[in-house]
């Protein structure tokens, strides 16, 4: 580990480099330049001081010698300096912060025009203590273009507390352009066989590639839904390790996204890849092998099924046969089209919902008033429902986040600072049982909670109706005082 003096020296060098690159990144007038120089966010994490904003690549380089993980959504960093022009933000923020939230805020402050900065300062000065998420939404409302949204488009992005990875796609895109002079989009194409079954009693019919092209949108949307993890932790967990893989580290791969595309009137499977340079034949050979083995990971190794108006589609993918590169002139994109290739469903994941406001309170803060609660998540938006609760109350909260019956819901039973119940999945949302569990959990004593935890971790007890099973286990215990939380579980909303 480096000494404190070495860390401080590295931080000063990093800060100087970022100030220089920030000035070179965008041509600005004198007044804008003065404001930008005053914008400063410095955080301390794992004993290392970090000047923000930083790119993902810079954070990965910092992690190696310092063992400083800046990706996982943990509020364990300390904000040392937070200045927006003449406004001091540090006194408005909580003691602990997540580095990536502050990283996006620092980037946004750099993008402010003088009038936007003045508006931000006025709103901040009038506000009391704020969560970083509230500050991010204030900045997004003033400068949506910092998230890749066109100015005066009427579209307003929103940070929900769970879509930070999505919100940072535009920053990531700009970082890659800055760090790689020859940044380009390459597409790897895979022949796909599509079988259609209109009735289980009939044999499936193979569609031609031209006939299958009519279903491109449904298939593409289904792939995007499957690529979106249920938990926002999944976005960040292991993200930095990805770049240690040979295709990324040695062959200039920056990102990959599975999709289907209509090419020359036919449906093809495709991997849209970002690359830091023109890919050589050796690069392409390695990347083909990398993509051939993993394009449908998550849906099954050989095929996946897609519902359609005329029945069910089943897709089978062959290995990659065609590669087209932007750098070779084989495909031409504007900057906007490049970003769309990187994140085609970006807007739907960051769009503000009118009538719903995200709750950025931490579990401990929320738990002071509500010892046990449900968390219902859909489309990267979450609502809390204190337990015990009525069915109508749950339905109303789901309506607020625009959850519809065709989507699967992500559910947690939670209480602050408690042990997890792993891998709990429900066949139906048994609200009376959940209410009873909540009431019993609140009365538990801590010495019995350990025994309860051990039983729940024993895989032998797990059955189809786990809510009922947990209630049976709870009935073995005397009435006790203990808070309790549960890990994520899925439920089909059509059963609510």
Short mmCIF file of C-alpha atoms in Angstrom, two decimals:
data_model
loop_
_atom_site.label_atom_id
_atom_site.label_comp_id
_atom_site.label_asym_id
_atom_site.label_seq_id
_atom_site.Cartn_x
_atom_site.Cartn_y
_atom_site.Cartn_z
CA UNK A 1 0.00 0.00 0.00
CA UNK A 2 1.20 3.51 -0.69
CA UNK A 3 1.88 5.96 2.08
CA UNK A 4 -0.48 8.85 2.78
CA UNK A 5 2.07 11.17 1.20
CA UNK A 6 2.19 9.07 -1.98
CA UNK A 7 -1.62 8.98 -2.14
CA UNK A 8 -1.83 12.75 -1.78
CA UNK A 9 0.77 13.19 -4.52
CA UNK A 10 -1.17 10.85 -6.82
CA UNK A 11 -4.41 12.67 -6.07
CA UNK A 12 -2.82 16.07 -6.93
CA UNK A 13 -1.46 14.68 -10.21
CA UNK A 14 -4.83 13.14 -11.01
CA UNK A 15 -6.62 16.39 -10.23
CA UNK A 16 -4.24 18.36 -12.43
CA UNK A 17 -4.67 15.90 -15.32
CA UNK A 18 -8.46 15.98 -15.05
CA UNK A 19 -8.54 19.77 -15.01
CA UNK A 20 -6.41 19.84 -18.15
CA UNK A 21 -8.45 17.21 -19.98
CA UNK A 22 -11.67 18.86 -18.84
CA UNK A 23 -10.56 22.14 -20.46
CA UNK A 24 -9.56 20.36 -23.67
CA UNK A 25 -12.72 18.28 -23.80
CA UNK A 26 -15.06 21.08 -24.73
CA UNK A 27 -14.37 24.47 -26.23
CA UNK A 28 -15.81 27.02 -23.84
CA UNK A 29 -15.90 30.78 -23.39
CA UNK A 30 -14.04 32.65 -20.66
CA UNK A 31 -16.97 32.86 -18.24
CA UNK A 32 -17.74 29.16 -18.64
CA UNK A 33 -14.09 28.29 -18.09
CA UNK A 34 -13.99 30.24 -14.82
CA UNK A 35 -17.09 28.41 -13.57
CA UNK A 36 -15.70 25.03 -14.59
CA UNK A 37 -12.46 25.61 -12.71
CA UNK A 38 -14.46 26.31 -9.56
CA UNK A 39 -16.38 23.05 -9.81
CA UNK A 40 -14.62 20.58 -7.57
CA UNK A 41 -15.70 17.33 -5.92
CA UNK A 42 -13.17 15.36 -3.89
CA UNK A 43 -14.08 12.18 -2.02
CA UNK A 44 -12.13 9.81 0.19
CA UNK A 45 -12.63 6.05 -0.18
CA UNK A 46 -10.57 3.27 1.40
CA UNK A 47 -7.99 5.82 2.52
CA UNK A 48 -7.53 7.27 -0.99
CA UNK A 49 -8.54 10.79 -2.01
CA UNK A 50 -10.16 10.99 -5.43
CA UNK A 51 -10.89 14.06 -7.54
CA UNK A 52 -14.04 13.70 -9.64
CA UNK A 53 -15.19 13.24 -12.35
CA UNK A 54 -13.23 10.16 -13.39
CA UNK A 55 -13.76 7.72 -16.23
CA UNK A 56 -14.29 4.00 -15.65
CA UNK A 57 -10.80 3.32 -17.00
CA UNK A 58 -9.25 5.80 -14.54
CA UNK A 59 -11.12 4.16 -11.66
CA UNK A 60 -9.91 0.72 -12.72
CA UNK A 61 -6.32 1.96 -12.87
CA UNK A 62 -6.70 3.43 -9.38
CA UNK A 63 -8.15 0.20 -8.01
CA UNK A 64 -5.17 -1.98 -8.94
CA UNK A 65 -2.47 -0.45 -6.73
CA UNK A 66 -4.82 0.86 -4.02
CA UNK A 67 -7.45 -1.91 -3.80
CA UNK A 68 -10.01 0.89 -3.86
CA UNK A 69 -13.31 -0.37 -5.30
CA UNK A 70 -15.32 2.56 -6.63
CA UNK A 71 -17.98 0.63 -8.51
CA UNK A 72 -20.21 -1.19 -6.01
CA UNK A 73 -23.13 0.92 -4.73
CA UNK A 74 -21.86 1.35 -1.18
CA UNK A 75 -22.25 4.60 0.76
CA UNK A 76 -18.87 4.31 2.47
CA UNK A 77 -17.03 7.23 0.89
CA UNK A 78 -16.58 10.60 2.58
CA UNK A 79 -17.04 13.86 0.70
CA UNK A 80 -14.10 16.20 1.40
CA UNK A 81 -14.83 18.96 -1.11
CA UNK A 82 -18.00 19.67 -3.09
CA UNK A 83 -18.09 23.03 -4.86
CA UNK A 84 -20.42 24.15 -7.64
CA UNK A 85 -19.09 27.52 -8.70
CA UNK A 86 -19.37 29.64 -5.56
CA UNK A 87 -21.78 27.23 -3.83
CA UNK A 88 -20.48 24.80 -1.19
CA UNK A 89 -22.44 21.55 -1.50
CA UNK A 90 -20.70 19.57 1.21
CA UNK A 91 -22.87 20.89 4.05
CA UNK A 92 -25.99 19.81 2.15
CA UNK A 93 -24.85 16.19 1.74
CA UNK A 94 -24.96 13.25 4.19
CA UNK A 95 -21.81 11.97 5.84
CA UNK A 96 -21.49 8.87 3.66
CA UNK A 97 -21.77 8.98 -0.15
CA UNK A 98 -21.53 6.55 -3.06
CA UNK A 99 -18.63 7.53 -5.30
CA UNK A 100 -20.50 6.87 -8.56
CA UNK A 101 -23.36 9.21 -7.61
CA UNK A 102 -20.85 11.94 -6.85
CA UNK A 103 -18.97 11.06 -10.04
CA UNK A 104 -22.04 11.71 -12.20
CA UNK A 105 -22.80 14.91 -10.29
CA UNK A 106 -19.23 16.16 -10.87
CA UNK A 107 -19.55 15.41 -14.58
CA UNK A 108 -22.87 17.26 -14.77
CA UNK A 109 -21.44 20.33 -13.07
CA UNK A 110 -18.75 20.44 -15.77
CA UNK A 111 -21.44 20.52 -18.46
CA UNK A 112 -23.38 23.45 -16.97
CA UNK A 113 -23.60 26.69 -18.90
CA UNK A 114 -23.31 29.89 -16.78
CA UNK A 115 -27.09 30.39 -16.62
CA UNK A 116 -27.63 26.75 -15.64
CA UNK A 117 -25.02 27.02 -12.90
CA UNK A 118 -26.67 30.16 -11.56
CA UNK A 119 -30.05 28.38 -11.44
CA UNK A 120 -28.51 25.34 -9.72
CA UNK A 121 -26.82 27.52 -7.09
CA UNK A 122 -30.07 29.34 -6.27
CA UNK A 123 -32.00 26.10 -5.81
CA UNK A 124 -29.24 24.57 -3.70
CA UNK A 125 -28.98 27.61 -1.41
CA UNK A 126 -32.74 27.46 -0.75
CA UNK A 127 -32.67 23.73 0.09
CA UNK A 128 -31.85 22.08 3.40
CA UNK A 129 -29.95 18.80 3.74
CA UNK A 130 -30.21 16.71 0.55
CA UNK A 131 -29.54 13.16 -0.51
CA UNK A 132 -27.09 12.89 -3.45
CA UNK A 133 -29.93 11.45 -5.55
CA UNK A 134 -32.03 14.57 -4.97
CA UNK A 135 -29.09 16.74 -6.01
CA UNK A 136 -28.64 14.66 -9.17
CA UNK A 137 -32.29 15.10 -10.11
CA UNK A 138 -32.02 18.83 -9.55
CA UNK A 139 -29.03 18.93 -11.93
CA UNK A 140 -30.83 16.72 -14.49
CA UNK A 141 -33.86 19.03 -14.51
CA UNK A 142 -31.60 22.00 -15.25
CA UNK A 143 -29.19 20.33 -17.67
CA UNK A 144 -30.72 17.17 -19.23
CA UNK A 145 -28.12 17.30 -22.01
CA UNK A 146 -25.53 16.11 -19.45
CA UNK A 147 -27.34 12.77 -19.63
CA UNK A 148 -27.46 12.71 -23.42
CA UNK A 149 -30.92 14.32 -23.81
CA UNK A 150 -31.29 17.03 -26.43
CA UNK A 151 -31.79 20.54 -25.07
CA UNK A 152 -35.42 21.79 -25.23
CA UNK A 153 -36.61 18.33 -26.33
CA UNK A 154 -39.30 18.25 -23.64
CA UNK A 155 -37.90 14.92 -22.39
CA UNK A 156 -36.88 14.98 -18.72
CA UNK A 157 -34.53 12.30 -17.33
CA UNK A 158 -34.85 11.09 -13.75
CA UNK A 159 -32.55 9.30 -11.34
CA UNK A 160 -34.62 6.67 -9.57
CA UNK A 161 -31.98 5.35 -7.19
CA UNK A 162 -31.71 2.17 -9.29
CA UNK A 163 -30.86 3.40 -12.81
CA UNK A 164 -27.51 5.11 -12.23
CA UNK A 165 -25.66 2.75 -14.58
CA UNK A 166 -28.15 3.66 -17.33
CA UNK A 167 -27.88 7.38 -16.60
CA UNK A 168 -24.10 7.21 -16.91
CA UNK A 169 -24.20 5.68 -20.41
CA UNK A 170 -23.76 9.08 -22.04
CA UNK A 171 -20.83 9.99 -19.77
CA UNK A 172 -19.30 6.60 -20.57
CA UNK A 173 -19.75 7.29 -24.31
CA UNK A 174 -18.04 10.69 -24.02
CA UNK A 175 -15.21 9.22 -21.94
CA UNK A 176 -14.53 6.58 -24.60
CA UNK A 177 -14.47 9.22 -27.32
CA UNK A 178 -12.01 11.27 -25.28
CA UNK A 179 -9.72 8.38 -24.33
CA UNK A 180 -9.73 6.60 -27.71
CA UNK A 181 -9.11 8.75 -30.76
CA UNK A 182 -10.25 5.94 -33.07
CA UNK A 183 -13.30 4.89 -31.01
CA UNK A 184 -15.72 3.06 -33.34
CA UNK A 185 -18.74 0.75 -33.57
CA UNK A 186 -18.26 -2.75 -35.01
CA UNK A 187 -21.06 -5.23 -35.65
CA UNK A 188 -20.70 -9.02 -35.57
CA UNK A 189 -23.50 -10.82 -37.44
CA UNK A 190 -24.88 -14.31 -36.73
CA UNK A 191 -27.28 -16.28 -38.98
CA UNK A 192 -30.44 -17.07 -37.01
CA UNK A 193 -33.06 -19.78 -37.55
CA UNK A 194 -36.58 -18.85 -36.39
CA UNK A 195 -39.22 -21.54 -35.77
CA UNK A 196 -42.87 -20.55 -35.22
CA UNK A 197 -45.39 -22.65 -33.26
CA UNK A 198 -49.02 -21.54 -33.48
CA UNK A 199 -50.39 -24.46 -31.47
CA UNK A 200 -48.66 -26.96 -29.13
CA UNK A 201 -50.24 -29.85 -31.03
CA UNK A 202 -48.64 -28.82 -34.36
CA UNK A 203 -45.01 -29.08 -35.40
CA UNK A 204 -43.13 -25.75 -35.56
CA UNK A 205 -42.71 -24.09 -38.96
CA UNK A 206 -39.37 -22.61 -40.00
CA UNK A 207 -39.60 -19.00 -41.14
CA UNK A 208 -37.31 -17.61 -43.80
CA UNK A 209 -34.92 -14.86 -42.68
CA UNK A 210 -37.08 -12.38 -44.63
CA UNK A 211 -40.29 -13.58 -42.90
CA UNK A 212 -38.60 -13.45 -39.49
CA UNK A 213 -37.61 -9.81 -40.11
CA UNK A 214 -41.23 -8.78 -39.36
CA UNK A 215 -40.67 -9.82 -35.71
CA UNK A 216 -37.44 -7.86 -35.21
CA UNK A 217 -38.91 -5.33 -32.77
CA UNK A 218 -40.55 -7.90 -30.46
CA UNK A 219 -37.39 -10.01 -30.37
CA UNK A 220 -35.13 -7.00 -29.83
CA UNK A 221 -37.28 -5.74 -26.94
CA UNK A 222 -37.30 -9.17 -25.34
CA UNK A 223 -33.50 -9.35 -25.50
CA UNK A 224 -33.22 -5.90 -23.93
CA UNK A 225 -35.52 -6.95 -21.05
CA UNK A 226 -33.42 -10.03 -20.40
CA UNK A 227 -30.20 -8.05 -20.51
CA UNK A 228 -31.54 -5.71 -17.82
CA UNK A 229 -30.69 -7.35 -14.47
CA UNK A 230 -33.35 -7.42 -11.77
CA UNK A 231 -31.02 -5.87 -9.23
CA UNK A 232 -29.11 -2.65 -9.88
CA UNK A 233 -26.21 -4.22 -7.96
CA UNK A 234 -25.80 -6.54 -10.95
CA UNK A 235 -24.91 -3.57 -13.16
CA UNK A 236 -21.84 -2.76 -11.09
CA UNK A 237 -20.89 -6.08 -9.53
CA UNK A 238 -17.99 -7.46 -11.53
CA UNK A 239 -18.19 -4.63 -14.08
CA UNK A 240 -14.52 -3.73 -13.61
CA UNK A 241 -13.45 -7.40 -13.82
CA UNK A 242 -14.95 -7.55 -17.30
CA UNK A 243 -12.15 -5.35 -18.55
CA UNK A 244 -9.55 -7.84 -17.36
CA UNK A 245 -10.81 -10.38 -19.92
CA UNK A 246 -8.54 -10.81 -22.96
CA UNK A 247 -11.07 -9.46 -25.51
CA UNK A 248 -11.29 -6.22 -23.53
CA UNK A 249 -7.73 -5.93 -22.28
CA UNK A 250 -5.84 -7.10 -25.37
CA UNK A 251 -8.21 -6.57 -28.30
CA UNK A 252 -9.67 -3.12 -27.61
CA UNK A 253 -13.23 -4.24 -26.83
CA UNK A 254 -15.05 -1.57 -24.77
CA UNK A 255 -18.59 -2.93 -24.60
CA UNK A 256 -20.83 -5.55 -26.22
CA UNK A 257 -24.59 -5.71 -26.63
CA UNK A 258 -26.65 -8.61 -28.04
CA UNK A 259 -29.55 -7.80 -30.37
CA UNK A 260 -31.25 -8.79 -33.61
CA UNK A 261 -31.19 -6.57 -36.69
CA UNK A 262 -32.72 -6.50 -40.15
CA UNK A 263 -29.84 -6.46 -42.61
CA UNK A 264 -30.51 -6.59 -46.37
CA UNK A 265 -34.15 -7.45 -45.63
CA UNK A 266 -33.26 -10.46 -43.46
CA UNK A 267 -33.18 -11.04 -39.70
CA UNK A 268 -29.73 -11.53 -38.19
CA UNK A 269 -28.45 -11.94 -34.68
CA UNK A 270 -25.91 -9.22 -33.94
CA UNK A 271 -23.39 -8.17 -31.33
CA UNK A 272 -22.96 -4.40 -31.32
CA UNK A 273 -19.46 -3.75 -30.03
CA UNK A 274 -17.58 -0.62 -29.10
CA UNK A 275 -13.88 -0.73 -29.93
CA UNK A 276 -11.05 1.66 -29.16
CA UNK A 277 -9.50 1.30 -32.63
CA UNK A 278 -9.73 -0.44 -35.99
CA UNK A 279 -9.92 -4.19 -35.32
CA UNK A 280 -7.26 -6.34 -36.94
CA UNK A 281 -7.87 -9.82 -38.32
CA UNK A 282 -6.38 -11.23 -35.09
CA UNK A 283 -8.73 -9.06 -33.00
CA UNK A 284 -11.72 -10.26 -35.02
CA UNK A 285 -10.71 -13.90 -34.69
CA UNK A 286 -10.52 -13.61 -30.88
CA UNK A 287 -13.73 -11.59 -30.61
CA UNK A 288 -15.65 -14.04 -32.80
CA UNK A 289 -14.77 -16.88 -30.43
CA UNK A 290 -15.72 -14.71 -27.46
CA UNK A 291 -19.13 -13.82 -28.92
CA UNK A 292 -19.91 -17.28 -30.34
CA UNK A 293 -19.91 -18.77 -26.86
CA UNK A 294 -21.82 -16.08 -25.03
CA UNK A 295 -24.32 -14.20 -27.18
CA UNK A 296 -27.40 -15.86 -25.63
CA UNK A 297 -26.05 -16.34 -22.11
CA UNK A 298 -28.93 -15.97 -19.70
CA UNK A 299 -31.62 -17.54 -21.91
CA UNK A 300 -30.15 -20.98 -22.46
CA UNK A 301 -27.23 -22.15 -24.50
CA UNK A 302 -29.08 -23.12 -27.69
CA UNK A 303 -32.34 -21.23 -28.05
CA UNK A 304 -34.86 -18.81 -26.57
CA UNK A 305 -38.59 -18.36 -26.98
CA UNK A 306 -40.40 -15.15 -27.87
CA UNK A 307 -44.21 -14.72 -27.66
CA UNK A 308 -45.79 -13.35 -30.84
CA UNK A 309 -49.39 -12.62 -31.99
CA UNK A 310 -49.36 -15.76 -34.13
CA UNK A 311 -47.83 -18.07 -31.55
CA UNK A 312 -44.39 -18.65 -30.08
CA UNK A 313 -41.09 -18.01 -31.84
CA UNK A 314 -38.04 -20.08 -31.06
CA UNK A 315 -34.62 -18.81 -32.11
CA UNK A 316 -31.50 -20.82 -32.87
CA UNK A 317 -28.21 -19.02 -33.49
CA UNK A 318 -25.24 -20.01 -35.63
CA UNK A 319 -21.70 -18.79 -35.18
CA UNK A 320 -20.57 -15.37 -36.40
CA UNK A 321 -20.07 -15.12 -40.17
CA UNK A 322 -19.92 -11.37 -40.94
CA UNK A 323 -18.15 -8.38 -39.36
CA UNK A 324 -18.63 -4.74 -40.37
CA UNK A 325 -16.57 -1.87 -38.96
CA UNK A 326 -17.27 1.84 -38.79
CA UNK A 327 -13.52 2.52 -38.92
CA UNK A 328 -13.29 0.81 -42.33
CA UNK A 329 -16.24 2.77 -43.74
CA UNK A 330 -18.38 -0.38 -43.89
CA UNK A 331 -21.02 1.41 -41.81
CA UNK A 332 -21.50 5.14 -41.28
CA UNK A 333 -22.93 6.72 -38.11
CA UNK A 334 -23.40 10.21 -36.77
CA UNK A 335 -22.43 10.76 -33.13
CA UNK A 336 -26.09 10.47 -32.12
CA UNK A 337 -26.42 7.18 -34.02
CA UNK A 338 -23.26 5.85 -32.36
CA UNK A 339 -24.76 6.49 -28.94
CA UNK A 340 -28.03 4.90 -30.04
CA UNK A 341 -26.09 1.78 -31.05
CA UNK A 342 -24.57 1.68 -27.57
CA UNK A 343 -27.83 2.17 -25.69
CA UNK A 344 -30.99 1.93 -27.84
CA UNK A 345 -33.39 1.71 -24.89
CA UNK A 346 -31.65 4.46 -22.94
CA UNK A 347 -34.62 6.86 -22.84
CA UNK A 348 -37.13 4.32 -21.55
CA UNK A 349 -34.83 3.53 -18.64
CA UNK A 350 -34.27 7.13 -17.52
CA UNK A 351 -37.60 8.78 -18.38
CA UNK A 352 -39.20 10.75 -15.56
CA UNK A 353 -42.56 9.49 -14.31
CA UNK A 354 -44.99 12.28 -13.45
CA UNK A 355 -46.60 11.86 -10.03
CA UNK A 356 -43.86 9.65 -8.60
CA UNK A 357 -40.88 10.84 -6.61
CA UNK A 358 -38.04 8.47 -5.73
CA UNK A 359 -37.37 7.89 -2.04
CA UNK A 360 -33.62 8.22 -1.42
CA UNK A 361 -33.79 7.61 2.32
CA UNK A 362 -31.48 4.84 3.51
CA UNK A 363 -32.94 1.77 5.20
CA UNK A 364 -31.88 2.95 8.66
CA UNK A 365 -33.54 6.33 8.17
CA UNK A 366 -36.74 4.86 6.76
CA UNK A 367 -36.81 2.16 9.44
CA UNK A 368 -37.08 4.70 12.25
CA UNK A 369 -40.75 5.11 11.33
CA UNK A 370 -41.46 1.78 9.60
CA UNK A 371 -39.67 -1.22 11.20
CA UNK A 372 -40.68 -3.70 8.46
CA UNK A 373 -41.71 -2.93 4.88
CA UNK A 374 -42.11 -4.23 1.35
CA UNK A 375 -39.99 -2.88 -1.46
CA UNK A 376 -41.58 -3.26 -4.89
CA UNK A 377 -39.35 -2.64 -7.91
CA UNK A 378 -40.18 -2.53 -11.61
CA UNK A 379 -38.42 -0.78 -14.51
CA UNK A 380 -35.64 0.33 -12.18
CA UNK A 381 -38.12 2.20 -9.98
CA UNK A 382 -38.88 1.26 -6.40
CA UNK A 383 -41.65 2.04 -3.90
CA UNK A 384 -41.81 1.16 -0.21
CA UNK A 385 -44.97 -0.10 1.49
CA UNK A 386 -44.92 -0.29 5.32
CA UNK A 387 -46.17 -3.61 6.74
CA UNK A 388 -48.80 -4.53 7.68
CA UNK A 389 -50.49 -3.24 4.52
CA UNK A 390 -53.76 -3.56 2.59
CA UNK A 391 -53.93 -5.03 -0.92
CA UNK A 392 -55.31 -1.75 -2.34
CA UNK A 393 -52.34 0.11 -0.88
CA UNK A 394 -49.91 -2.20 -2.66
CA UNK A 395 -51.82 -1.87 -5.95
CA UNK A 396 -51.78 1.93 -5.70
CA UNK A 397 -48.01 1.99 -5.18
CA UNK A 398 -47.48 -0.26 -8.19
CA UNK A 399 -49.63 2.07 -10.27
CA UNK A 400 -47.38 4.98 -9.28
CA UNK A 401 -44.33 3.36 -10.88
CA UNK A 402 -46.37 2.36 -13.95
CA UNK A 403 -45.96 -1.37 -13.37
CA UNK A 404 -48.27 -3.35 -15.65
CA UNK A 405 -49.59 -6.91 -15.27
CA UNK A 406 -47.34 -8.29 -18.03
CA UNK A 407 -44.13 -7.41 -16.18
CA UNK A 408 -42.44 -9.35 -13.42
CA UNK A 409 -42.06 -7.59 -10.12
CA UNK A 410 -38.99 -7.59 -7.87
CA UNK A 411 -39.98 -7.82 -4.20
CA UNK A 412 -38.08 -7.55 -0.94
CA UNK A 413 -39.27 -7.74 2.64
CA UNK A 414 -36.88 -5.49 4.52
CA UNK A 415 -35.95 -4.02 7.86
CA UNK A 416 -32.79 -1.99 8.59
CA UNK A 417 -29.44 -3.60 9.49
CA UNK A 418 -30.62 -7.21 9.50
CA UNK A 419 -29.59 -10.60 8.19
CA UNK A 420 -30.82 -11.74 4.76
CA UNK A 421 -33.07 -14.63 3.80
CA UNK A 422 -31.45 -15.90 0.61
CA UNK A 423 -33.09 -16.77 -2.67
CA UNK A 424 -36.72 -16.39 -1.65
CA UNK A 425 -39.14 -16.75 -4.57
CA UNK A 426 -42.90 -16.57 -4.38
CA UNK A 427 -45.58 -18.23 -6.46
CA UNK A 428 -48.07 -15.54 -5.38
CA UNK A 429 -48.03 -12.44 -3.24
CA UNK A 430 -49.68 -13.64 -0.02
CA UNK A 431 -50.19 -10.28 1.66
CA UNK A 432 -51.93 -11.58 4.83
CA UNK A 433 -49.00 -13.93 5.41
CA UNK A 434 -46.51 -11.12 4.79
CA UNK A 435 -48.34 -8.92 7.28
CA UNK A 436 -48.23 -11.66 9.89
CA UNK A 437 -44.52 -12.20 9.25
CA UNK A 438 -43.89 -8.46 9.67
CA UNK A 439 -45.73 -8.34 12.99
CA UNK A 440 -43.85 -11.36 14.36
CA UNK A 441 -40.47 -10.15 13.13
CA UNK A 442 -40.94 -6.86 14.96
CA UNK A 443 -41.46 -8.75 18.25
CA UNK A 444 -38.39 -11.00 17.99
CA UNK A 445 -35.55 -10.98 20.54
CA UNK A 446 -32.02 -10.82 19.15
CA UNK A 447 -30.84 -14.06 20.81
CA UNK A 448 -33.52 -16.05 18.97
CA UNK A 449 -32.92 -14.28 15.66
CA UNK A 450 -29.65 -16.18 15.21
CA UNK A 451 -31.48 -19.52 15.42
CA UNK A 452 -34.13 -18.25 13.01
CA UNK A 453 -31.39 -17.22 10.58
CA UNK A 454 -29.74 -20.65 10.72
CA UNK A 455 -33.02 -22.41 9.91
CA UNK A 456 -33.70 -20.11 6.98
CA UNK A 457 -30.23 -20.73 5.57
CA UNK A 458 -30.84 -24.48 5.65
CA UNK A 459 -31.79 -25.35 2.06
CA UNK A 460 -33.72 -28.46 3.17
CA UNK A 461 -36.75 -26.46 4.29
CA UNK A 462 -37.35 -24.75 0.98
CA UNK A 463 -40.66 -25.59 -0.65
CA UNK A 464 -43.01 -24.13 -3.27
CA UNK A 465 -44.87 -21.73 -0.94
CA UNK A 466 -42.07 -20.10 0.97
CA UNK A 467 -44.07 -17.30 2.53
CA UNK A 468 -46.25 -19.89 4.26
CA UNK A 469 -43.14 -21.89 5.21
CA UNK A 470 -41.51 -18.85 6.82
CA UNK A 471 -44.71 -18.16 8.75
CA UNK A 472 -44.66 -21.75 10.07
CA UNK A 473 -41.04 -21.34 11.17
CA UNK A 474 -41.82 -18.05 12.89
CA UNK A 475 -44.61 -19.70 14.90
CA UNK A 476 -41.99 -21.83 16.66
CA UNK A 477 -40.50 -18.80 18.33
CA UNK A 478 -41.83 -16.82 21.30
CA UNK A 479 -42.79 -13.21 20.72
CA UNK A 480 -39.51 -11.35 20.44
CA UNK A 481 -37.97 -7.97 19.57
CA UNK A 482 -35.85 -8.21 16.43
CA UNK A 483 -35.71 -6.44 13.08
CA UNK A 484 -35.39 -8.56 10.00
CA UNK A 485 -34.75 -8.15 6.27
CA UNK A 486 -35.13 -10.40 3.23
CA UNK A 487 -33.20 -10.68 0.00
CA UNK A 488 -34.90 -10.11 -3.38
CA UNK A 489 -37.70 -12.34 -4.59
CA UNK A 490 -39.70 -12.37 -7.82
CA UNK A 491 -43.41 -12.60 -8.27
CA UNK A 492 -45.66 -12.54 -11.29
CA UNK A 493 -47.74 -9.35 -11.00
CA UNK A 494 -50.72 -11.07 -12.62
CA UNK A 495 -51.12 -13.00 -9.37
CA UNK A 496 -51.39 -9.88 -7.18
#
